[in-house]
mmCIF file of C-alpha atoms in Angstrom:
data_model
loop_
_atom_site.group_PDB
_atom_site.id
_atom_site.type_symbol
_atom_site.label_atom_id
_atom_site.label_comp_id
_atom_site.label_asym_id
_atom_site.label_seq_id
_atom_site.Cartn_x
_atom_site.Cartn_y
_atom_site.Cartn_z
ATOM 1 C CA MET G 17 -11.119 36.489 47.693
ATOM 2 C CA SER G 18 -9.933 34.663 44.490
ATOM 3 C CA ALA G 19 -11.955 31.874 43.042
ATOM 4 C CA LYS G 20 -10.792 28.375 43.863
ATOM 5 C CA GLY G 21 -11.362 25.028 42.165
ATOM 6 C CA PRO G 22 -13.519 22.256 43.720
ATOM 7 C CA PRO G 23 -12.219 20.763 47.081
ATOM 8 C CA SER G 24 -9.926 17.918 46.524
ATOM 9 C CA CYS G 25 -12.285 15.633 48.400
ATOM 10 C CA LEU G 26 -14.789 16.303 45.547
ATOM 11 C CA ALA G 27 -12.287 16.118 42.703
ATOM 12 C CA MET G 28 -10.800 12.834 43.895
ATOM 13 C CA PRO G 29 -13.975 10.579 43.090
ATOM 14 C CA VAL G 30 -14.156 12.161 39.635
ATOM 15 C CA ALA G 31 -10.585 11.312 39.069
ATOM 16 C CA LEU G 32 -10.956 7.765 40.322
ATOM 17 C CA LEU G 33 -14.057 7.216 38.067
ATOM 18 C CA ALA G 34 -12.058 8.328 35.057
ATOM 19 C CA PHE G 35 -9.252 5.897 36.008
ATOM 20 C CA CYS G 36 -11.635 3.070 36.356
ATOM 21 C CA LEU G 37 -13.330 3.670 33.056
ATOM 22 C CA ILE G 38 -10.307 4.456 30.883
ATOM 23 C CA GLY G 39 -7.456 2.990 32.818
ATOM 24 C CA PRO G 40 -4.147 4.337 34.069
ATOM 25 C CA THR G 41 -2.034 6.602 31.909
ATOM 26 C CA ALA G 42 0.332 4.541 29.802
ATOM 27 C CA ASP G 43 4.050 5.268 29.786
ATOM 28 C CA ALA G 44 6.041 6.174 26.666
ATOM 29 C CA GLY G 45 7.566 2.585 26.336
ATOM 30 C CA GLU G 46 4.185 0.894 26.307
ATOM 31 C CA ILE G 47 2.887 3.331 23.781
ATOM 32 C CA GLU G 48 5.930 2.727 21.536
ATOM 33 C CA ARG G 49 5.487 -1.018 21.813
ATOM 34 C CA GLY G 50 1.786 -0.569 20.769
ATOM 35 C CA ARG G 51 2.791 1.537 17.826
ATOM 36 C CA TYR G 52 5.189 -1.184 16.665
ATOM 37 C CA LEU G 53 2.592 -3.916 16.926
ATOM 38 C CA VAL G 54 -0.028 -1.794 15.058
ATOM 39 C CA ASP G 55 2.306 -0.476 12.423
ATOM 40 C CA ALA G 56 4.540 -3.466 11.719
ATOM 41 C CA LEU G 57 2.288 -6.550 12.425
ATOM 42 C CA ALA G 58 -1.337 -6.130 13.043
ATOM 43 C CA ALA G 59 -1.723 -3.398 10.202
ATOM 44 C CA CYS G 60 -4.836 -1.837 11.680
ATOM 45 C CA ASP G 61 -4.549 1.064 9.094
ATOM 46 C CA ASN G 62 -5.371 -1.400 6.382
ATOM 47 C CA CYS G 63 -9.103 -1.346 7.367
ATOM 48 C CA HIS G 64 -9.426 1.619 9.707
ATOM 49 C CA THR G 65 -7.531 4.463 7.973
ATOM 50 C CA PRO G 66 -8.651 6.169 4.764
ATOM 51 C CA ARG G 67 -6.317 6.178 1.775
ATOM 52 C CA GLY G 68 -4.749 9.054 0.246
ATOM 53 C CA ALA G 69 -3.324 9.185 -3.337
ATOM 54 C CA ALA G 70 -0.326 6.992 -2.513
ATOM 55 C CA SER G 71 -0.785 5.551 0.886
ATOM 56 C CA TYR G 72 -2.781 6.132 4.039
ATOM 57 C CA ASP G 73 -4.339 9.455 4.832
ATOM 58 C CA LEU G 74 -2.491 9.709 8.238
ATOM 59 C CA SER G 75 -4.018 13.037 8.957
ATOM 60 C CA ASN G 76 -7.186 11.099 9.530
ATOM 61 C CA ARG G 77 -5.650 8.045 11.016
ATOM 62 C CA PHE G 78 -7.994 5.419 12.476
ATOM 63 C CA SER G 79 -11.018 7.542 11.564
ATOM 64 C CA GLY G 80 -12.496 4.637 9.411
ATOM 65 C CA GLY G 81 -11.672 2.943 6.182
ATOM 66 C CA ALA G 82 -13.236 3.502 2.740
ATOM 67 C CA GLN G 83 -13.109 -0.206 1.611
ATOM 68 C CA THR G 84 -16.214 -2.230 1.855
ATOM 69 C CA PHE G 85 -15.856 -5.855 2.996
ATOM 70 C CA SER G 86 -18.657 -8.326 2.121
ATOM 71 C CA ASP G 87 -19.502 -11.964 2.219
ATOM 72 C CA LYS G 88 -22.549 -14.114 2.847
ATOM 73 C CA THR G 89 -23.285 -12.775 6.323
ATOM 74 C CA TYR G 90 -21.955 -9.103 6.217
ATOM 75 C CA VAL G 91 -21.361 -5.959 4.297
ATOM 76 C CA VAL G 92 -19.192 -3.578 6.516
ATOM 77 C CA ARG G 93 -16.481 -0.963 6.427
ATOM 78 C CA GLY G 94 -13.697 -0.518 9.042
ATOM 79 C CA PRO G 95 -15.201 1.866 11.737
ATOM 80 C CA ASN G 96 -13.630 4.812 13.516
ATOM 81 C CA ILE G 97 -11.208 3.535 16.177
ATOM 82 C CA SER G 98 -9.608 6.808 16.953
ATOM 83 C CA PRO G 99 -10.152 8.092 20.622
ATOM 84 C CA ASP G 100 -12.979 10.368 19.600
ATOM 85 C CA ARG G 101 -15.607 9.852 22.419
ATOM 86 C CA GLU G 102 -18.599 10.295 20.267
ATOM 87 C CA THR G 103 -17.795 8.494 16.951
ATOM 88 C CA GLY G 104 -14.722 6.508 17.873
ATOM 89 C CA VAL G 105 -13.647 4.418 20.885
ATOM 90 C CA GLY G 106 -12.645 7.135 23.214
ATOM 91 C CA ALA G 107 -15.549 6.288 25.660
ATOM 92 C CA TRP G 108 -14.883 2.661 25.552
ATOM 93 C CA THR G 109 -13.394 0.974 28.569
ATOM 94 C CA ASP G 110 -10.158 -1.118 28.240
ATOM 95 C CA GLU G 111 -12.276 -4.206 28.735
ATOM 96 C CA GLU G 112 -14.432 -3.347 25.821
ATOM 97 C CA LEU G 113 -11.598 -2.691 23.637
ATOM 98 C CA ARG G 114 -9.949 -6.082 24.645
ATOM 99 C CA ALA G 115 -13.219 -7.863 23.823
ATOM 100 C CA ALA G 116 -13.322 -6.157 20.396
ATOM 101 C CA ILE G 117 -9.631 -6.936 19.529
ATOM 102 C CA VAL G 118 -9.228 -10.541 20.640
ATOM 103 C CA ASP G 119 -12.896 -11.787 20.885
ATOM 104 C CA GLY G 120 -14.635 -9.921 17.972
ATOM 105 C CA ILE G 121 -17.270 -8.598 20.288
ATOM 106 C CA GLY G 122 -18.266 -4.874 20.094
ATOM 107 C CA ARG G 123 -20.546 -2.812 22.214
ATOM 108 C CA ASN G 124 -23.513 -3.817 19.906
ATOM 109 C CA GLY G 125 -22.635 -7.520 19.695
ATOM 110 C CA ARG G 126 -20.450 -9.702 17.576
ATOM 111 C CA LEU G 127 -18.359 -8.036 14.902
ATOM 112 C CA ALA G 128 -18.134 -9.105 11.350
ATOM 113 C CA PRO G 129 -15.660 -11.910 10.858
ATOM 114 C CA VAL G 130 -13.513 -9.689 8.691
ATOM 115 C CA MET G 131 -12.297 -8.260 11.916
ATOM 116 C CA PRO G 132 -9.263 -10.559 12.478
ATOM 117 C CA SER G 133 -9.757 -11.179 16.073
ATOM 118 C CA ASP G 134 -8.882 -14.882 15.556
ATOM 119 C CA SER G 135 -5.438 -13.783 14.591
ATOM 120 C CA TYR G 136 -5.052 -11.540 17.637
ATOM 121 C CA LYS G 137 -5.843 -14.193 20.192
ATOM 122 C CA PRO G 138 -2.324 -14.982 20.995
ATOM 123 C CA LEU G 139 -1.510 -11.451 22.053
ATOM 124 C CA THR G 140 0.274 -11.338 25.351
ATOM 125 C CA PRO G 141 -1.576 -9.383 28.094
ATOM 126 C CA SER G 142 1.086 -6.793 28.072
ATOM 127 C CA ASP G 143 1.071 -6.480 24.216
ATOM 128 C CA LEU G 144 -2.812 -6.224 24.099
ATOM 129 C CA ASP G 145 -2.518 -3.392 26.726
ATOM 130 C CA ALA G 146 0.169 -1.719 24.627
ATOM 131 C CA ILE G 147 -2.022 -1.743 21.506
ATOM 132 C CA ILE G 148 -4.936 -0.134 23.522
ATOM 133 C CA ALA G 149 -2.515 2.580 24.953
ATOM 134 C CA PHE G 150 -1.231 3.321 21.451
ATOM 135 C CA LEU G 151 -4.809 3.700 20.225
ATOM 136 C CA ARG G 152 -5.639 5.912 23.060
ATOM 137 C CA SER G 153 -2.640 8.060 22.227
ATOM 138 C CA ALA G 154 -3.938 8.756 18.697
ATOM 139 C CA THR G 155 -5.511 12.076 17.573
ATOM 140 C CA PRO G 156 -9.258 11.942 18.100
ATOM 141 C CA ILE G 157 -11.044 12.215 14.783
ATOM 142 C CA ARG G 158 -14.739 12.861 14.533
ATOM 143 C CA ALA G 159 -16.136 10.656 11.874
ATOM 144 C CA PRO G 160 -19.434 8.983 12.116
ATOM 145 C CA LEU G 161 -19.721 5.358 11.125
ATOM 146 C CA GLN G 162 -20.037 4.907 7.373
ATOM 147 C CA SER G 163 -22.655 2.793 5.838
ATOM 148 C CA PRO G 164 -23.077 0.048 4.892
ATOM 149 C CA GLN G 165 -22.947 -1.896 8.127
ATOM 150 C CA GLN G 166 -24.904 -5.224 7.889
ATOM 151 C CA ARG G 167 -24.237 -8.340 9.807
ATOM 152 C CA SER G 168 -26.225 -11.529 10.278
ATOM 153 C CA GLY G 169 -25.746 -15.133 11.129
ATOM 154 C CA GLU G 170 -23.256 -16.856 13.421
ATOM 155 C CA TRP G 171 -19.544 -16.966 13.137
ATOM 156 C CA THR G 172 -17.301 -19.816 14.680
ATOM 157 C CA PRO G 173 -13.770 -18.735 15.658
ATOM 158 C CA HIS G 174 -10.907 -20.142 13.491
ATOM 159 C CA PRO G 175 -7.730 -19.283 15.280
ATOM 160 C CA MET G 176 -4.462 -20.507 13.808
ATOM 161 C CA PRO G 177 -3.342 -23.922 15.180
ATOM 162 C CA GLY G 178 -1.373 -23.287 18.320
ATOM 163 C CA ALA G 179 -2.357 -19.671 18.601
ATOM 164 C CA ALA G 180 -5.876 -19.996 20.128
ATOM 165 C CA ALA G 181 -5.019 -18.341 23.449
ATOM 166 C CA PRO G 182 -2.781 -15.606 24.923
ATOM 167 C CA PHE G 183 0.978 -16.378 24.887
ATOM 168 C CA ASP G 184 3.074 -15.539 27.842
ATOM 169 C CA GLU G 185 6.140 -13.369 27.451
ATOM 170 C CA ALA G 186 8.577 -16.147 28.556
ATOM 171 C CA SER G 187 7.465 -18.425 25.731
ATOM 172 C CA LEU G 188 8.414 -15.803 23.101
ATOM 173 C CA VAL G 189 12.028 -16.439 23.882
ATOM 174 C CA ASP G 190 11.825 -19.632 21.723
ATOM 175 C CA LYS G 191 12.443 -18.717 18.104
ATOM 176 C CA ASN G 192 9.656 -20.883 16.540
ATOM 177 C CA THR G 193 7.113 -19.788 19.209
ATOM 178 C CA ARG G 194 8.006 -16.239 18.402
ATOM 179 C CA GLY G 195 7.598 -16.925 14.738
ATOM 180 C CA LEU G 196 4.134 -18.384 15.188
ATOM 181 C CA TYR G 197 3.249 -15.316 17.298
ATOM 182 C CA VAL G 198 4.343 -12.934 14.489
ATOM 183 C CA ALA G 199 2.666 -15.001 11.828
ATOM 184 C CA SER G 200 -0.624 -14.923 13.753
ATOM 185 C CA LEU G 201 -0.610 -11.251 14.438
ATOM 186 C CA ALA G 202 0.449 -10.519 10.825
ATOM 187 C CA ARG G 203 -2.398 -12.986 9.561
ATOM 188 C CA CYS G 204 -0.015 -14.764 7.277
ATOM 189 C CA LEU G 205 -1.870 -17.935 7.327
ATOM 190 C CA SER G 206 -5.505 -16.666 7.244
ATOM 191 C CA CYS G 207 -4.455 -15.036 3.837
ATOM 192 C CA HIS G 208 -2.342 -18.012 2.541
ATOM 193 C CA SER G 209 -4.626 -20.941 3.466
ATOM 194 C CA GLU G 210 -7.454 -22.152 1.142
ATOM 195 C CA GLU G 211 -10.975 -21.271 2.612
ATOM 196 C CA ILE G 212 -14.105 -23.450 3.007
ATOM 197 C CA ASP G 213 -17.319 -21.455 3.610
ATOM 198 C CA GLY G 214 -15.349 -18.302 4.125
ATOM 199 C CA ALA G 215 -13.039 -19.703 6.803
ATOM 200 C CA PRO G 216 -9.419 -20.819 6.401
ATOM 201 C CA ASP G 217 -9.028 -24.533 6.220
ATOM 202 C CA TYR G 218 -6.124 -24.886 8.557
ATOM 203 C CA GLN G 219 -6.439 -28.662 8.912
ATOM 204 C CA ASN G 220 -6.001 -29.541 5.279
ATOM 205 C CA ARG G 221 -4.691 -26.467 3.480
ATOM 206 C CA LEU G 222 -2.547 -24.612 6.031
ATOM 207 C CA GLY G 223 -0.267 -22.239 4.012
ATOM 208 C CA ALA G 224 -1.138 -23.857 0.650
ATOM 209 C CA GLY G 225 -2.548 -20.760 -0.834
ATOM 210 C CA GLY G 226 -5.807 -20.393 -2.851
ATOM 211 C CA LYS G 227 -7.653 -17.666 -1.175
ATOM 212 C CA SER G 228 -8.891 -15.053 -3.709
ATOM 213 C CA PHE G 229 -8.640 -11.200 -3.148
ATOM 214 C CA ARG G 230 -10.606 -8.652 -5.294
ATOM 215 C CA ASN G 231 -9.264 -5.197 -5.508
ATOM 216 C CA ALA G 232 -8.351 -2.485 -7.895
ATOM 217 C CA ALA G 233 -5.670 -4.699 -9.267
ATOM 218 C CA GLY G 234 -8.134 -7.387 -10.142
ATOM 219 C CA VAL G 235 -8.413 -10.900 -8.737
ATOM 220 C CA VAL G 236 -5.351 -12.016 -6.870
ATOM 221 C CA VAL G 237 -4.845 -15.588 -5.556
ATOM 222 C CA ALA G 238 -2.696 -15.986 -2.396
ATOM 223 C CA SER G 239 0.388 -18.135 -3.050
ATOM 224 C CA ASN G 240 1.565 -21.380 -1.504
ATOM 225 C CA ILE G 241 4.030 -20.609 1.385
ATOM 226 C CA THR G 242 4.395 -24.096 2.664
ATOM 227 C CA SER G 243 7.917 -25.852 2.597
ATOM 228 C CA HIS G 244 7.073 -27.614 -0.660
ATOM 229 C CA PRO G 245 10.234 -27.134 -2.826
ATOM 230 C CA ALA G 246 8.357 -26.614 -6.066
ATOM 231 C CA MET G 247 4.821 -25.424 -5.293
ATOM 232 C CA GLY G 248 5.813 -23.593 -2.068
ATOM 233 C CA VAL G 249 8.828 -21.668 -0.872
ATOM 234 C CA GLY G 250 10.981 -24.634 0.255
ATOM 235 C CA ALA G 251 13.603 -23.605 -2.178
ATOM 236 C CA TRP G 252 13.585 -20.092 -1.363
ATOM 237 C CA SER G 253 16.519 -18.647 0.567
ATOM 238 C CA ASP G 254 16.014 -16.768 3.823
ATOM 239 C CA ASP G 255 16.833 -13.487 1.946
ATOM 240 C CA ASP G 256 14.238 -14.400 -0.703
ATOM 241 C CA LEU G 257 11.612 -14.705 1.870
ATOM 242 C CA LYS G 258 12.529 -11.601 3.701
ATOM 243 C CA ARG G 259 12.556 -9.533 0.471
ATOM 244 C CA ALA G 260 9.000 -10.858 -0.366
ATOM 245 C CA ILE G 261 7.761 -10.100 3.169
ATOM 246 C CA THR G 262 9.180 -6.620 3.608
ATOM 247 C CA GLN G 263 9.534 -5.367 0.022
ATOM 248 C CA GLY G 264 6.904 -7.086 -1.825
ATOM 249 C CA VAL G 265 9.178 -8.665 -4.361
ATOM 250 C CA ALA G 266 9.114 -12.327 -5.486
ATOM 251 C CA ARG G 267 12.095 -14.585 -5.833
ATOM 252 C CA ASP G 268 12.411 -13.887 -9.581
ATOM 253 C CA GLY G 269 12.411 -10.169 -8.893
ATOM 254 C CA ALA G 270 8.833 -9.527 -10.022
ATOM 255 C CA PRO G 271 6.695 -7.290 -7.833
ATOM 256 C CA LEU G 272 4.029 -8.958 -5.870
ATOM 257 C CA ARG G 273 0.442 -7.722 -6.182
ATOM 258 C CA PRO G 274 -1.885 -6.243 -3.625
ATOM 259 C CA PRO G 275 -2.709 -6.943 -0.889
ATOM 260 C CA MET G 276 0.727 -8.358 -0.197
ATOM 261 C CA SER G 277 2.610 -5.580 -1.826
ATOM 262 C CA THR G 278 0.589 -3.063 0.096
ATOM 263 C CA LEU G 279 1.093 -4.813 3.415
ATOM 264 C CA SER G 280 4.812 -5.374 2.910
ATOM 265 C CA LYS G 281 5.800 -1.777 2.173
ATOM 266 C CA ALA G 282 3.286 -0.129 4.526
ATOM 267 C CA HIS G 283 3.657 -2.504 7.465
ATOM 268 C CA PHE G 284 5.986 -5.523 7.246
ATOM 269 C CA SER G 285 8.928 -3.347 6.182
ATOM 270 C CA LYS G 286 8.809 -2.045 9.760
ATOM 271 C CA MET G 287 9.275 -5.481 11.292
ATOM 272 C CA SER G 288 12.170 -5.862 13.642
ATOM 273 C CA PRO G 289 15.143 -8.078 12.560
ATOM 274 C CA ASP G 290 14.413 -10.553 15.339
ATOM 275 C CA ASP G 291 10.809 -10.827 14.486
ATOM 276 C CA LEU G 292 11.603 -11.119 10.782
ATOM 277 C CA ASP G 293 14.123 -13.925 11.502
ATOM 278 C CA ALA G 294 11.695 -15.770 13.770
ATOM 279 C CA LEU G 295 8.860 -15.618 11.188
ATOM 280 C CA VAL G 296 11.057 -16.954 8.437
ATOM 281 C CA ALA G 297 12.169 -19.796 10.704
ATOM 282 C CA TRP G 298 8.596 -20.592 11.519
ATOM 283 C CA ILE G 299 7.409 -20.476 7.879
ATOM 284 C CA ARG G 300 9.908 -23.284 7.066
ATOM 285 C CA THR G 301 8.190 -25.439 9.569
ATOM 286 C CA ILE G 302 4.879 -25.460 7.663
ATOM 287 C CA PRO G 303 4.393 -28.977 6.166
ATOM 288 C CA PRO G 304 4.624 -29.053 2.324
ATOM 289 C CA LYS G 305 1.334 -28.983 0.386
ATOM 290 C CA GLU G 306 0.880 -28.956 -3.400
#
């Protein structure tokens, strides 16, 4: 008599348990939508993928970043978010991943505020599911968490005005609403708004620039992207803005400096024409600030 597998009555509970923990298998369309959101807007690689000589080391995609982020309450590196079950998030449930992405809460408590969960709060339920589906489709990479990982103190959420809760699909038909959605996921205003005590001052300095970035290129100060005609981008054409966003080139033809140049070429260059048009239209609604 040939060997047989376990009876279906025994196998079914195991299959149901896996379904409940990990969730149903995503279809190709959902995975591709998640790929677009991660590649073109959310730019997860920027913190969670190591870098090669010229760009990301995609052979180790999502295995953890090499850059250290620090502030008064934390010193961290982007952890492994590949679907490896031991060192990544392969054993995390969908609910745990949702909490990490939009609420900044991991399995061991609150994540450091450098995790831009505030910017991801407007994700529609279907887009959030698509991101999770795409992350689960990635290659599992065994890479233990790199030190340092230190967190302390409390962190108050600072979502963009008008983007503090999930959007619904129907609302994205409106061009300005879609532009706000894209701007939040791409973290445009968290970079281009001056900070107070490490948090963007959206009330008084929305889009006015002033945030400092320290990297291999030195200290870079984010520019003013309000509609002010002289201090901001009010006099820029749509094509000027699109070139800056997707190519990292300023109105005068000068190359922008990191991190904008890196993000524009590696991520925002993949933005769809409709999302890019909506983003530019929304940027023009930002009140002028000097």
